[in-house]
PDB file of N, CA and C in Angstrom:
ATOM      1  N   MET A   1      74.987  14.224 231.950  1.00  0.00           N
ATOM      2  CA  MET A   1      74.222  12.995 231.949  1.00  0.00           C
ATOM      3  C   MET A   1      75.021  11.853 232.578  1.00  0.00           C
ATOM      4  N   LEU A   2      76.313  11.814 232.277  1.00  0.00           N
ATOM      5  CA  LEU A   2      77.147  10.759 232.865  1.00  0.00           C
ATOM      6  C   LEU A   2      77.213  10.879 234.382  1.00  0.00           C
ATOM      7  N   THR A   3      77.203  12.086 234.888  1.00  0.00           N
ATOM      8  CA  THR A   3      77.233  12.283 236.334  1.00  0.00           C
ATOM      9  C   THR A   3      75.972  11.727 236.979  1.00  0.00           C
ATOM     10  N   LEU A   4      74.832  11.946 236.366  1.00  0.00           N
ATOM     11  CA  LEU A   4      73.581  11.409 236.904  1.00  0.00           C
ATOM     12  C   LEU A   4      73.572   9.885 236.889  1.00  0.00           C
ATOM     13  N   ILE A   5      74.109   9.314 235.837  1.00  0.00           N
ATOM     14  CA  ILE A   5      74.197   7.853 235.760  1.00  0.00           C
ATOM     15  C   ILE A   5      75.142   7.333 236.838  1.00  0.00           C
ATOM     16  N   ASP A   6      76.273   8.011 237.048  1.00  0.00           N
ATOM     17  CA  ASP A   6      77.205   7.601 238.100  1.00  0.00           C
ATOM     18  C   ASP A   6      76.569   7.691 239.482  1.00  0.00           C
ATOM     19  N   ILE A   7      75.809   8.746 239.726  1.00  0.00           N
ATOM     20  CA  ILE A   7      75.120   8.885 241.016  1.00  0.00           C
ATOM     21  C   ILE A   7      74.103   7.759 241.200  1.00  0.00           C
ATOM     22  N   ALA A   8      73.363   7.443 240.146  1.00  0.00           N
ATOM     23  CA  ALA A   8      72.382   6.360 240.221  1.00  0.00           C
ATOM     24  C   ALA A   8      73.067   5.023 240.497  1.00  0.00           C
ATOM     25  N   ARG A   9      74.222   4.792 239.870  1.00  0.00           N
ATOM     26  CA  ARG A   9      74.934   3.531 240.096  1.00  0.00           C
ATOM     27  C   ARG A   9      75.487   3.456 241.512  1.00  0.00           C
ATOM     28  N   ILE A  10      75.941   4.583 242.056  1.00  0.00           N
ATOM     29  CA  ILE A  10      76.423   4.597 243.441  1.00  0.00           C
ATOM     30  C   ILE A  10      75.263   4.308 244.394  1.00  0.00           C
ATOM     31  N   LEU A  11      74.118   4.920 244.150  1.00  0.00           N
ATOM     32  CA  LEU A  11      72.957   4.667 245.000  1.00  0.00           C
ATOM     33  C   LEU A  11      72.491   3.214 244.909  1.00  0.00           C
ATOM     34  N   LEU A  12      72.572   2.632 243.726  1.00  0.00           N
ATOM     35  CA  LEU A  12      72.247   1.208 243.586  1.00  0.00           C
ATOM     36  C   LEU A  12      73.227   0.337 244.363  1.00  0.00           C
ATOM     37  N   SER A  13      74.486   0.722 244.360  1.00  0.00           N
ATOM     38  CA  SER A  13      75.492  -0.018 245.119  1.00  0.00           C
ATOM     39  C   SER A  13      75.224   0.072 246.620  1.00  0.00           C
ATOM     40  N   VAL A  14      74.866   1.250 247.095  1.00  0.00           N
ATOM     41  CA  VAL A  14      74.533   1.415 248.513  1.00  0.00           C
ATOM     42  C   VAL A  14      73.310   0.567 248.862  1.00  0.00           C
ATOM     43  N   LEU A  15      72.306   0.587 248.001  1.00  0.00           N
ATOM     44  CA  LEU A  15      71.108  -0.220 248.230  1.00  0.00           C
ATOM     45  C   LEU A  15      71.441  -1.701 248.243  1.00  0.00           C
ATOM     46  N   TRP A  16      72.324  -2.119 247.350  1.00  0.00           N
ATOM     47  CA  TRP A  16      72.771  -3.516 247.307  1.00  0.00           C
ATOM     48  C   TRP A  16      73.328  -3.925 248.672  1.00  0.00           C
ATOM     49  N   TRP A  17      74.201  -3.099 249.240  1.00  0.00           N
ATOM     50  CA  TRP A  17      74.813  -3.428 250.527  1.00  0.00           C
ATOM     51  C   TRP A  17      73.814  -3.362 251.673  1.00  0.00           C
ATOM     52  N   ILE A  18      72.857  -2.468 251.600  1.00  0.00           N
ATOM     53  CA  ILE A  18      71.808  -2.421 252.626  1.00  0.00           C
ATOM     54  C   ILE A  18      71.028  -3.729 252.617  1.00  0.00           C
ATOM     55  N   LEU A  19      70.709  -4.240 251.441  1.00  0.00           N
ATOM     56  CA  LEU A  19      69.982  -5.497 251.338  1.00  0.00           C
ATOM     57  C   LEU A  19      70.807  -6.676 251.838  1.00  0.00           C
ATOM     58  N   ILE A  20      72.099  -6.679 251.548  1.00  0.00           N
ATOM     59  CA  ILE A  20      72.978  -7.751 252.015  1.00  0.00           C
ATOM     60  C   ILE A  20      73.070  -7.727 253.544  1.00  0.00           C
ATOM     61  N   VAL A  21      73.268  -6.555 254.122  1.00  0.00           N
ATOM     62  CA  VAL A  21      73.359  -6.429 255.583  1.00  0.00           C
ATOM     63  C   VAL A  21      72.045  -6.847 256.227  1.00  0.00           C
ATOM     64  N   GLN A  22      70.927  -6.454 255.636  1.00  0.00           N
ATOM     65  CA  GLN A  22      69.630  -6.827 256.192  1.00  0.00           C
ATOM     66  C   GLN A  22      69.427  -8.335 256.135  1.00  0.00           C
ATOM     67  N   ALA A  23      69.844  -8.978 255.059  1.00  0.00           N
ATOM     68  CA  ALA A  23      69.706 -10.433 254.949  1.00  0.00           C
ATOM     69  C   ALA A  23      70.576 -11.147 255.984  1.00  0.00           C
ATOM     70  N   ILE A  24      71.812 -10.698 256.141  1.00  0.00           N
ATOM     71  CA  ILE A  24      72.701 -11.320 257.125  1.00  0.00           C
ATOM     72  C   ILE A  24      72.172 -11.109 258.536  1.00  0.00           C
ATOM     73  N   LEU A  25      71.692  -9.911 258.819  1.00  0.00           N
ATOM     74  CA  LEU A  25      71.134  -9.637 260.144  1.00  0.00           C
ATOM     75  C   LEU A  25      69.896 -10.495 260.401  1.00  0.00           C
ATOM     76  N   SER A  26      69.078 -10.706 259.384  1.00  0.00           N
ATOM     77  CA  SER A  26      67.894 -11.548 259.579  1.00  0.00           C
ATOM     78  C   SER A  26      68.286 -12.989 259.876  1.00  0.00           C
ATOM     79  N   TRP A  27      69.363 -13.482 259.238  1.00  0.00           N
ATOM     80  CA  TRP A  27      69.835 -14.837 259.545  1.00  0.00           C
ATOM     81  C   TRP A  27      70.367 -14.923 260.968  1.00  0.00           C
ATOM     82  N   LEU A  28      71.121 -13.905 261.376  1.00  0.00           N
ATOM     83  CA  LEU A  28      71.664 -13.903 262.729  1.00  0.00           C
ATOM     84  C   LEU A  28      70.555 -13.855 263.775  1.00  0.00           C
ATOM     85  N   ILE A  29      69.502 -13.121 263.488  1.00  0.00           N
ATOM     86  CA  ILE A  29      68.365 -13.074 264.412  1.00  0.00           C
ATOM     87  C   ILE A  29      67.605 -14.404 264.390  1.00  0.00           C
ATOM     88  N   ALA A  30      67.426 -14.977 263.199  1.00  0.00           N
ATOM     89  CA  ALA A  30      66.682 -16.241 263.077  1.00  0.00           C
ATOM     90  C   ALA A  30      67.383 -17.388 263.799  1.00  0.00           C
ATOM     91  N   PHE A  31      68.715 -17.409 263.751  1.00  0.00           N
ATOM     92  CA  PHE A  31      69.469 -18.481 264.407  1.00  0.00           C
ATOM     93  C   PHE A  31      69.871 -18.119 265.831  1.00  0.00           C
ATOM     94  N   ASN A  32      69.307 -17.019 266.340  1.00  0.00           N
ATOM     95  CA  ASN A  32      69.498 -16.568 267.715  1.00  0.00           C
ATOM     96  C   ASN A  32      70.970 -16.316 268.068  1.00  0.00           C
ATOM     97  N   VAL A  33      71.749 -15.889 267.086  1.00  0.00           N
ATOM     98  CA  VAL A  33      73.122 -15.472 267.349  1.00  0.00           C
ATOM     99  C   VAL A  33      73.106 -14.117 268.046  1.00  0.00           C
ATOM    100  N   ILE A  34      72.232 -13.251 267.556  1.00  0.00           N
ATOM    101  CA  ILE A  34      71.963 -11.981 268.223  1.00  0.00           C
ATOM    102  C   ILE A  34      70.453 -11.897 268.418  1.00  0.00           C
ATOM    103  N   ASN A  35      70.026 -11.101 269.373  1.00  0.00           N
ATOM    104  CA  ASN A  35      68.584 -10.987 269.577  1.00  0.00           C
ATOM    105  C   ASN A  35      68.165  -9.529 269.581  1.00  0.00           C
ATOM    106  N   THR A  36      66.889  -9.345 269.400  1.00  0.00           N
ATOM    107  CA  THR A  36      66.356  -7.995 269.282  1.00  0.00           C
ATOM    108  C   THR A  36      66.036  -7.372 270.634  1.00  0.00           C
ATOM    109  N   HIS A  37      66.421  -8.030 271.722  1.00  0.00           N
ATOM    110  CA  HIS A  37      66.271  -7.416 273.038  1.00  0.00           C
ATOM    111  C   HIS A  37      67.328  -6.335 273.260  1.00  0.00           C
ATOM    112  N   ASN A  38      68.412  -6.413 272.508  1.00  0.00           N
ATOM    113  CA  ASN A  38      69.441  -5.390 272.543  1.00  0.00           C
ATOM    114  C   ASN A  38      68.915  -4.152 271.810  1.00  0.00           C
ATOM    115  N   ASP A  39      69.014  -2.990 272.444  1.00  0.00           N
ATOM    116  CA  ASP A  39      68.466  -1.768 271.851  1.00  0.00           C
ATOM    117  C   ASP A  39      69.131  -1.422 270.526  1.00  0.00           C
ATOM    118  N   PHE A  40      70.461  -1.590 270.436  1.00  0.00           N
ATOM    119  CA  PHE A  40      71.168  -1.257 269.200  1.00  0.00           C
ATOM    120  C   PHE A  40      70.736  -2.176 268.066  1.00  0.00           C
ATOM    121  N   VAL A  41      70.685  -3.470 268.340  1.00  0.00           N
ATOM    122  CA  VAL A  41      70.281  -4.431 267.309  1.00  0.00           C
ATOM    123  C   VAL A  41      68.852  -4.147 266.857  1.00  0.00           C
ATOM    124  N   ARG A  42      67.972  -3.870 267.796  1.00  0.00           N
ATOM    125  CA  ARG A  42      66.577  -3.594 267.463  1.00  0.00           C
ATOM    126  C   ARG A  42      66.463  -2.330 266.610  1.00  0.00           C
ATOM    127  N   SER A  43      67.225  -1.289 266.944  1.00  0.00           N
ATOM    128  CA  SER A  43      67.136  -0.057 266.160  1.00  0.00           C
ATOM    129  C   SER A  43      67.710  -0.241 264.753  1.00  0.00           C
ATOM    130  N   VAL A  44      68.808  -0.980 264.630  1.00  0.00           N
ATOM    131  CA  VAL A  44      69.367  -1.261 263.298  1.00  0.00           C
ATOM    132  C   VAL A  44      68.389  -2.103 262.495  1.00  0.00           C
ATOM    133  N   TRP A  45      67.812  -3.114 263.125  1.00  0.00           N
ATOM    134  CA  TRP A  45      66.859  -3.994 262.439  1.00  0.00           C
ATOM    135  C   TRP A  45      65.634  -3.212 261.977  1.00  0.00           C
ATOM    136  N   ASN A  46      65.088  -2.370 262.847  1.00  0.00           N
ATOM    137  CA  ASN A  46      63.920  -1.574 262.468  1.00  0.00           C
ATOM    138  C   ASN A  46      64.254  -0.591 261.351  1.00  0.00           C
ATOM    139  N   GLY A  47      65.425   0.023 261.397  1.00  0.00           N
ATOM    140  CA  GLY A  47      65.840   0.928 260.331  1.00  0.00           C
ATOM    141  C   GLY A  47      65.976   0.224 258.996  1.00  0.00           C
ATOM    142  N   LEU A  48      66.570  -0.956 259.016  1.00  0.00           N
ATOM    143  CA  LEU A  48      66.709  -1.724 257.769  1.00  0.00           C
ATOM    144  C   LEU A  48      65.352  -2.189 257.258  1.00  0.00           C
ATOM    145  N   GLN A  49      64.459  -2.558 258.158  1.00  0.00           N
ATOM    146  CA  GLN A  49      63.111  -2.967 257.742  1.00  0.00           C
ATOM    147  C   GLN A  49      62.372  -1.813 257.073  1.00  0.00           C
ATOM    148  N   VAL A  50      62.513  -0.614 257.629  1.00  0.00           N
ATOM    149  CA  VAL A  50      61.847   0.556 257.049  1.00  0.00           C
ATOM    150  C   VAL A  50      62.396   0.838 255.651  1.00  0.00           C
ATOM    151  N   LEU A  51      63.695   0.632 255.457  1.00  0.00           N
ATOM    152  CA  LEU A  51      64.302   0.891 254.147  1.00  0.00           C
ATOM    153  C   LEU A  51      63.954  -0.173 253.111  1.00  0.00           C
ATOM    154  N   THR A  52      63.881  -1.429 253.532  1.00  0.00           N
ATOM    155  CA  THR A  52      63.745  -2.510 252.559  1.00  0.00           C
ATOM    156  C   THR A  52      62.319  -2.976 252.319  1.00  0.00           C
ATOM    157  N   GLU A  53      61.452  -2.804 253.279  1.00  0.00           N
ATOM    158  CA  GLU A  53      60.085  -3.315 253.131  1.00  0.00           C
ATOM    159  C   GLU A  53      59.345  -2.731 251.923  1.00  0.00           C
ATOM    160  N   PRO A  54      59.475  -1.430 251.600  1.00  0.00           N
ATOM    161  CA  PRO A  54      58.797  -0.936 250.388  1.00  0.00           C
ATOM    162  C   PRO A  54      59.298  -1.592 249.101  1.00  0.00           C
ATOM    163  N   LEU A  55      60.517  -2.088 249.094  1.00  0.00           N
ATOM    164  CA  LEU A  55      61.027  -2.787 247.917  1.00  0.00           C
ATOM    165  C   LEU A  55      60.502  -4.213 247.845  1.00  0.00           C
ATOM    166  N   TYR A  56      60.377  -4.857 249.001  1.00  0.00           N
ATOM    167  CA  TYR A  56      59.961  -6.257 249.049  1.00  0.00           C
ATOM    168  C   TYR A  56      58.456  -6.442 248.856  1.00  0.00           C
ATOM    169  N   ARG A  57      57.665  -5.502 249.351  1.00  0.00           N
ATOM    170  CA  ARG A  57      56.207  -5.669 249.372  1.00  0.00           C
ATOM    171  C   ARG A  57      55.609  -5.974 248.005  1.00  0.00           C
ATOM    172  N   PRO A  58      55.918  -5.218 246.936  1.00  0.00           N
ATOM    173  CA  PRO A  58      55.304  -5.548 245.635  1.00  0.00           C
ATOM    174  C   PRO A  58      55.752  -6.905 245.097  1.00  0.00           C
ATOM    175  N   ILE A  59      56.974  -7.285 245.399  1.00  0.00           N
ATOM    176  CA  ILE A  59      57.483  -8.576 244.919  1.00  0.00           C
ATOM    177  C   ILE A  59      56.823  -9.715 245.683  1.00  0.00           C
ATOM    178  N   ARG A  60      56.612  -9.535 246.976  1.00  0.00           N
ATOM    179  CA  ARG A  60      55.950 -10.568 247.778  1.00  0.00           C
ATOM    180  C   ARG A  60      54.502 -10.780 247.337  1.00  0.00           C
ATOM    181  N   ARG A  61      53.865  -9.738 246.813  1.00  0.00           N
ATOM    182  CA  ARG A  61      52.499  -9.887 246.316  1.00  0.00           C
ATOM    183  C   ARG A  61      52.453 -10.763 245.071  1.00  0.00           C
ATOM    184  N   VAL A  62      53.495 -10.695 244.258  1.00  0.00           N
ATOM    185  CA  VAL A  62      53.520 -11.424 242.994  1.00  0.00           C
ATOM    186  C   VAL A  62      54.020 -12.860 243.177  1.00  0.00           C
ATOM    187  N   LEU A  63      55.034 -13.037 244.017  1.00  0.00           N
ATOM    188  CA  LEU A  63      55.616 -14.362 244.203  1.00  0.00           C
ATOM    189  C   LEU A  63      54.697 -15.280 244.990  1.00  0.00           C
ATOM    190  N   PRO A  64      54.758 -16.584 244.692  1.00  0.00           N
ATOM    191  CA  PRO A  64      53.980 -17.520 245.518  1.00  0.00           C
ATOM    192  C   PRO A  64      54.603 -17.648 246.911  1.00  0.00           C
ATOM    193  N   ASP A  65      53.827 -18.137 247.859  1.00  0.00           N
ATOM    194  CA  ASP A  65      54.297 -18.298 249.232  1.00  0.00           C
ATOM    195  C   ASP A  65      55.175 -19.548 249.318  1.00  0.00           C
ATOM    196  N   PHE A  66      56.415 -19.363 249.747  1.00  0.00           N
ATOM    197  CA  PHE A  66      57.338 -20.479 249.903  1.00  0.00           C
ATOM    198  C   PHE A  66      57.501 -20.870 251.368  1.00  0.00           C
ATOM    199  N   GLY A  67      56.581 -20.476 252.195  1.00  0.00           N
ATOM    200  CA  GLY A  67      56.662 -20.793 253.623  1.00  0.00           C
ATOM    201  C   GLY A  67      57.664 -19.885 254.309  1.00  0.00           C
ATOM    202  N   ALA A  68      58.611 -20.484 254.982  1.00  0.00           N
ATOM    203  CA  ALA A  68      59.606 -19.710 255.734  1.00  0.00           C
ATOM    204  C   ALA A  68      60.673 -19.095 254.831  1.00  0.00           C
ATOM    205  N   LEU A  69      60.763 -19.545 253.595  1.00  0.00           N
ATOM    206  CA  LEU A  69      61.776 -19.044 252.667  1.00  0.00           C
ATOM    207  C   LEU A  69      61.274 -17.779 251.977  1.00  0.00           C
ATOM    208  N   ASP A  70      61.998 -16.683 252.151  1.00  0.00           N
ATOM    209  CA  ASP A  70      61.644 -15.411 251.526  1.00  0.00           C
ATOM    210  C   ASP A  70      62.641 -15.129 250.411  1.00  0.00           C
ATOM    211  N   VAL A  71      62.190 -15.224 249.169  1.00  0.00           N
ATOM    212  CA  VAL A  71      63.082 -15.016 248.031  1.00  0.00           C
ATOM    213  C   VAL A  71      63.014 -13.597 247.478  1.00  0.00           C
ATOM    214  N   SER A  72      62.204 -12.745 248.097  1.00  0.00           N
ATOM    215  CA  SER A  72      62.095 -11.378 247.590  1.00  0.00           C
ATOM    216  C   SER A  72      63.422 -10.610 247.641  1.00  0.00           C
ATOM    217  N   PRO A  73      64.294 -10.789 248.661  1.00  0.00           N
ATOM    218  CA  PRO A  73      65.593 -10.100 248.583  1.00  0.00           C
ATOM    219  C   PRO A  73      66.432 -10.537 247.387  1.00  0.00           C
ATOM    220  N   ILE A  74      66.354 -11.803 247.035  1.00  0.00           N
ATOM    221  CA  ILE A  74      67.117 -12.293 245.888  1.00  0.00           C
ATOM    222  C   ILE A  74      66.595 -11.653 244.601  1.00  0.00           C
ATOM    223  N   VAL A  75      65.286 -11.551 244.486  1.00  0.00           N
ATOM    224  CA  VAL A  75      64.685 -10.931 243.300  1.00  0.00           C
ATOM    225  C   VAL A  75      65.105  -9.468 243.207  1.00  0.00           C
ATOM    226  N   VAL A  76      65.074  -8.763 244.329  1.00  0.00           N
ATOM    227  CA  VAL A  76      65.470  -7.353 244.323  1.00  0.00           C
ATOM    228  C   VAL A  76      66.946  -7.206 243.970  1.00  0.00           C
ATOM    229  N   LEU A  77      67.795  -8.090 244.497  1.00  0.00           N
ATOM    230  CA  LEU A  77      69.226  -8.025 244.163  1.00  0.00           C
ATOM    231  C   LEU A  77      69.464  -8.290 242.681  1.00  0.00           C
ATOM    232  N   VAL A  78      68.742  -9.218 242.101  1.00  0.00           N
ATOM    233  CA  VAL A  78      68.869  -9.492 240.664  1.00  0.00           C
ATOM    234  C   VAL A  78      68.406  -8.283 239.852  1.00  0.00           C
ATOM    235  N   LEU A  79      67.303  -7.673 240.260  1.00  0.00           N
ATOM    236  CA  LEU A  79      66.816  -6.483 239.547  1.00  0.00           C
ATOM    237  C   LEU A  79      67.812  -5.326 239.650  1.00  0.00           C
ATOM    238  N   ILE A  80      68.438  -5.170 240.806  1.00  0.00           N
ATOM    239  CA  ILE A  80      69.459  -4.130 240.965  1.00  0.00           C
ATOM    240  C   ILE A  80      70.649  -4.412 240.058  1.00  0.00           C
ATOM    241  N   ALA A  81      71.067  -5.665 239.971  1.00  0.00           N
ATOM    242  CA  ALA A  81      72.192  -6.021 239.103  1.00  0.00           C
ATOM    243  C   ALA A  81      71.857  -5.748 237.637  1.00  0.00           C
ATOM    244  N   ILE A  82      70.646  -6.068 237.229  1.00  0.00           N
ATOM    245  CA  ILE A  82      70.231  -5.809 235.849  1.00  0.00           C
ATOM    246  C   ILE A  82      70.203  -4.309 235.570  1.00  0.00           C
ATOM    247  N   LEU A  83      69.635  -3.546 236.485  1.00  0.00           N
ATOM    248  CA  LEU A  83      69.570  -2.093 236.308  1.00  0.00           C
ATOM    249  C   LEU A  83      70.962  -1.471 236.276  1.00  0.00           C
ATOM    250  N   ASP A  84      71.860  -1.968 237.111  1.00  0.00           N
ATOM    251  CA  ASP A  84      73.235  -1.456 237.114  1.00  0.00           C
ATOM    252  C   ASP A  84      73.930  -1.756 235.785  1.00  0.00           C
ATOM    253  N   THR A  85      73.703  -2.934 235.243  1.00  0.00           N
ATOM    254  CA  THR A  85      74.291  -3.287 233.952  1.00  0.00           C
ATOM    255  C   THR A  85      73.751  -2.392 232.843  1.00  0.00           C
ATOM    256  N   VAL A  86      72.464  -2.141 232.866  1.00  0.00           N
ATOM    257  CA  VAL A  86      71.860  -1.262 231.850  1.00  0.00           C
ATOM    258  C   VAL A  86      72.437   0.144 231.959  1.00  0.00           C
ATOM    259  N   LEU A  87      72.557   0.641 233.197  1.00  0.00           N
ATOM    260  CA  LEU A  87      73.124   1.987 233.378  1.00  0.00           C
ATOM    261  C   LEU A  87      74.590   2.041 232.949  1.00  0.00           C
ATOM    262  N   ALA A  88      75.355   0.993 233.208  1.00  0.00           N
ATOM    263  CA  ALA A  88      76.762   0.959 232.794  1.00  0.00           C
ATOM    264  C   ALA A  88      76.881   0.978 231.268  1.00  0.00           C
ATOM    265  N   ARG A  89      76.027   0.214 230.604  1.00  0.00           N
ATOM    266  CA  ARG A  89      76.070   0.195 229.135  1.00  0.00           C
ATOM    267  C   ARG A  89      75.615   1.534 228.555  1.00  0.00           C
ATOM    268  N   LEU A  90      74.625   2.135 229.196  1.00  0.00           N
ATOM    269  CA  LEU A  90      74.160   3.446 228.751  1.00  0.00           C
ATOM    270  C   LEU A  90      75.260   4.491 228.911  1.00  0.00           C
ATOM    271  N   ALA A  91      75.974   4.439 230.036  1.00  0.00           N
ATOM    272  CA  ALA A  91      77.075   5.379 230.259  1.00  0.00           C
ATOM    273  C   ALA A  91      78.180   5.169 229.229  1.00  0.00           C
ATOM    274  N   ALA A  92      78.485   3.909 228.932  1.00  0.00           N
ATOM    275  CA  ALA A  92      79.517   3.628 227.926  1.00  0.00           C
ATOM    276  C   ALA A  92      79.079   4.110 226.553  1.00  0.00           C
ATOM    277  N   ASN A  93      77.805   3.939 226.255  1.00  0.00           N
ATOM    278  CA  ASN A  93      77.283   4.391 224.959  1.00  0.00           C
ATOM    279  C   ASN A  93      77.366   5.914 224.860  1.00  0.00           C
ATOM    280  N   ILE A  94      77.017   6.617 225.913  1.00  0.00           N
ATOM    281  CA  ILE A  94      77.077   8.082 225.907  1.00  0.00           C
ATOM    282  C   ILE A  94      78.523   8.551 225.821  1.00  0.00           C
ATOM    283  N   ALA A  95      79.421   7.903 226.578  1.00  0.00           N
ATOM    284  CA  ALA A  95      80.822   8.331 226.630  1.00  0.00           C
ATOM    285  C   ALA A  95      81.524   8.148 225.296  1.00  0.00           C
ATOM    286  N   THR A  96      81.146   7.115 224.548  1.00  0.00           N
ATOM    287  CA  THR A  96      81.810   6.858 223.271  1.00  0.00           C
ATOM    288  C   THR A  96      81.057   7.430 222.089  1.00  0.00           C
ATOM    289  N   GLY A  97      80.002   8.140 222.338  1.00  0.00           N
ATOM    290  CA  GLY A  97      79.246   8.731 221.235  1.00  0.00           C
ATOM    291  C   GLY A  97      78.442   7.735 220.455  1.00  0.00           C
ATOM    292  N   GLY A  98      78.039   6.662 221.083  1.00  0.00           N
ATOM    293  CA  GLY A  98      77.201   5.668 220.423  1.00  0.00           C
ATOM    294  C   GLY A  98      77.964   4.511 219.829  1.00  0.00           C
ATOM    295  N   ALA A  99      79.284   4.422 220.075  1.00  0.00           N
ATOM    296  CA  ALA A  99      80.080   3.342 219.508  1.00  0.00           C
ATOM    297  C   ALA A  99      79.826   2.020 220.214  1.00  0.00           C
ATOM    298  N   VAL A 100      79.398   2.067 221.464  1.00  0.00           N
ATOM    299  CA  VAL A 100      79.120   0.844 222.229  1.00  0.00           C
ATOM    300  C   VAL A 100      77.627   0.560 222.108  1.00  0.00           C
ATOM    301  N   PRO A 101      77.262  -0.612 221.586  1.00  0.00           N
ATOM    302  CA  PRO A 101      75.833  -0.918 221.451  1.00  0.00           C
ATOM    303  C   PRO A 101      75.191  -1.146 222.809  1.00  0.00           C
ATOM    304  N   LEU A 102      73.915  -0.794 222.897  1.00  0.00           N
ATOM    305  CA  LEU A 102      73.161  -1.030 224.118  1.00  0.00           C
ATOM    306  C   LEU A 102      72.792  -2.478 224.175  1.00  0.00           C
TER     307      LEU A 102
END
């Protein structure tokens, strides 16, 4: 069980970094530091969009429209942090035989 929790936490960490890279890349594209006319940039951007859009879509439906400001990545990052904390406490509880409260 601890191995499954560790794998889930590693996958959450990878997802965290994918979201951070996607946010930074979106800022660089928005401020025209890099552009999507470059094939490599366009392929990385499209790949990140395919990975992150299914996570953002349900949150964007619930959140009000803030115009140009998209807060859905922040919400997803907070949810990932909460889930990681829950998994860490669960792993500690399992490892100590229930001595660590959830």
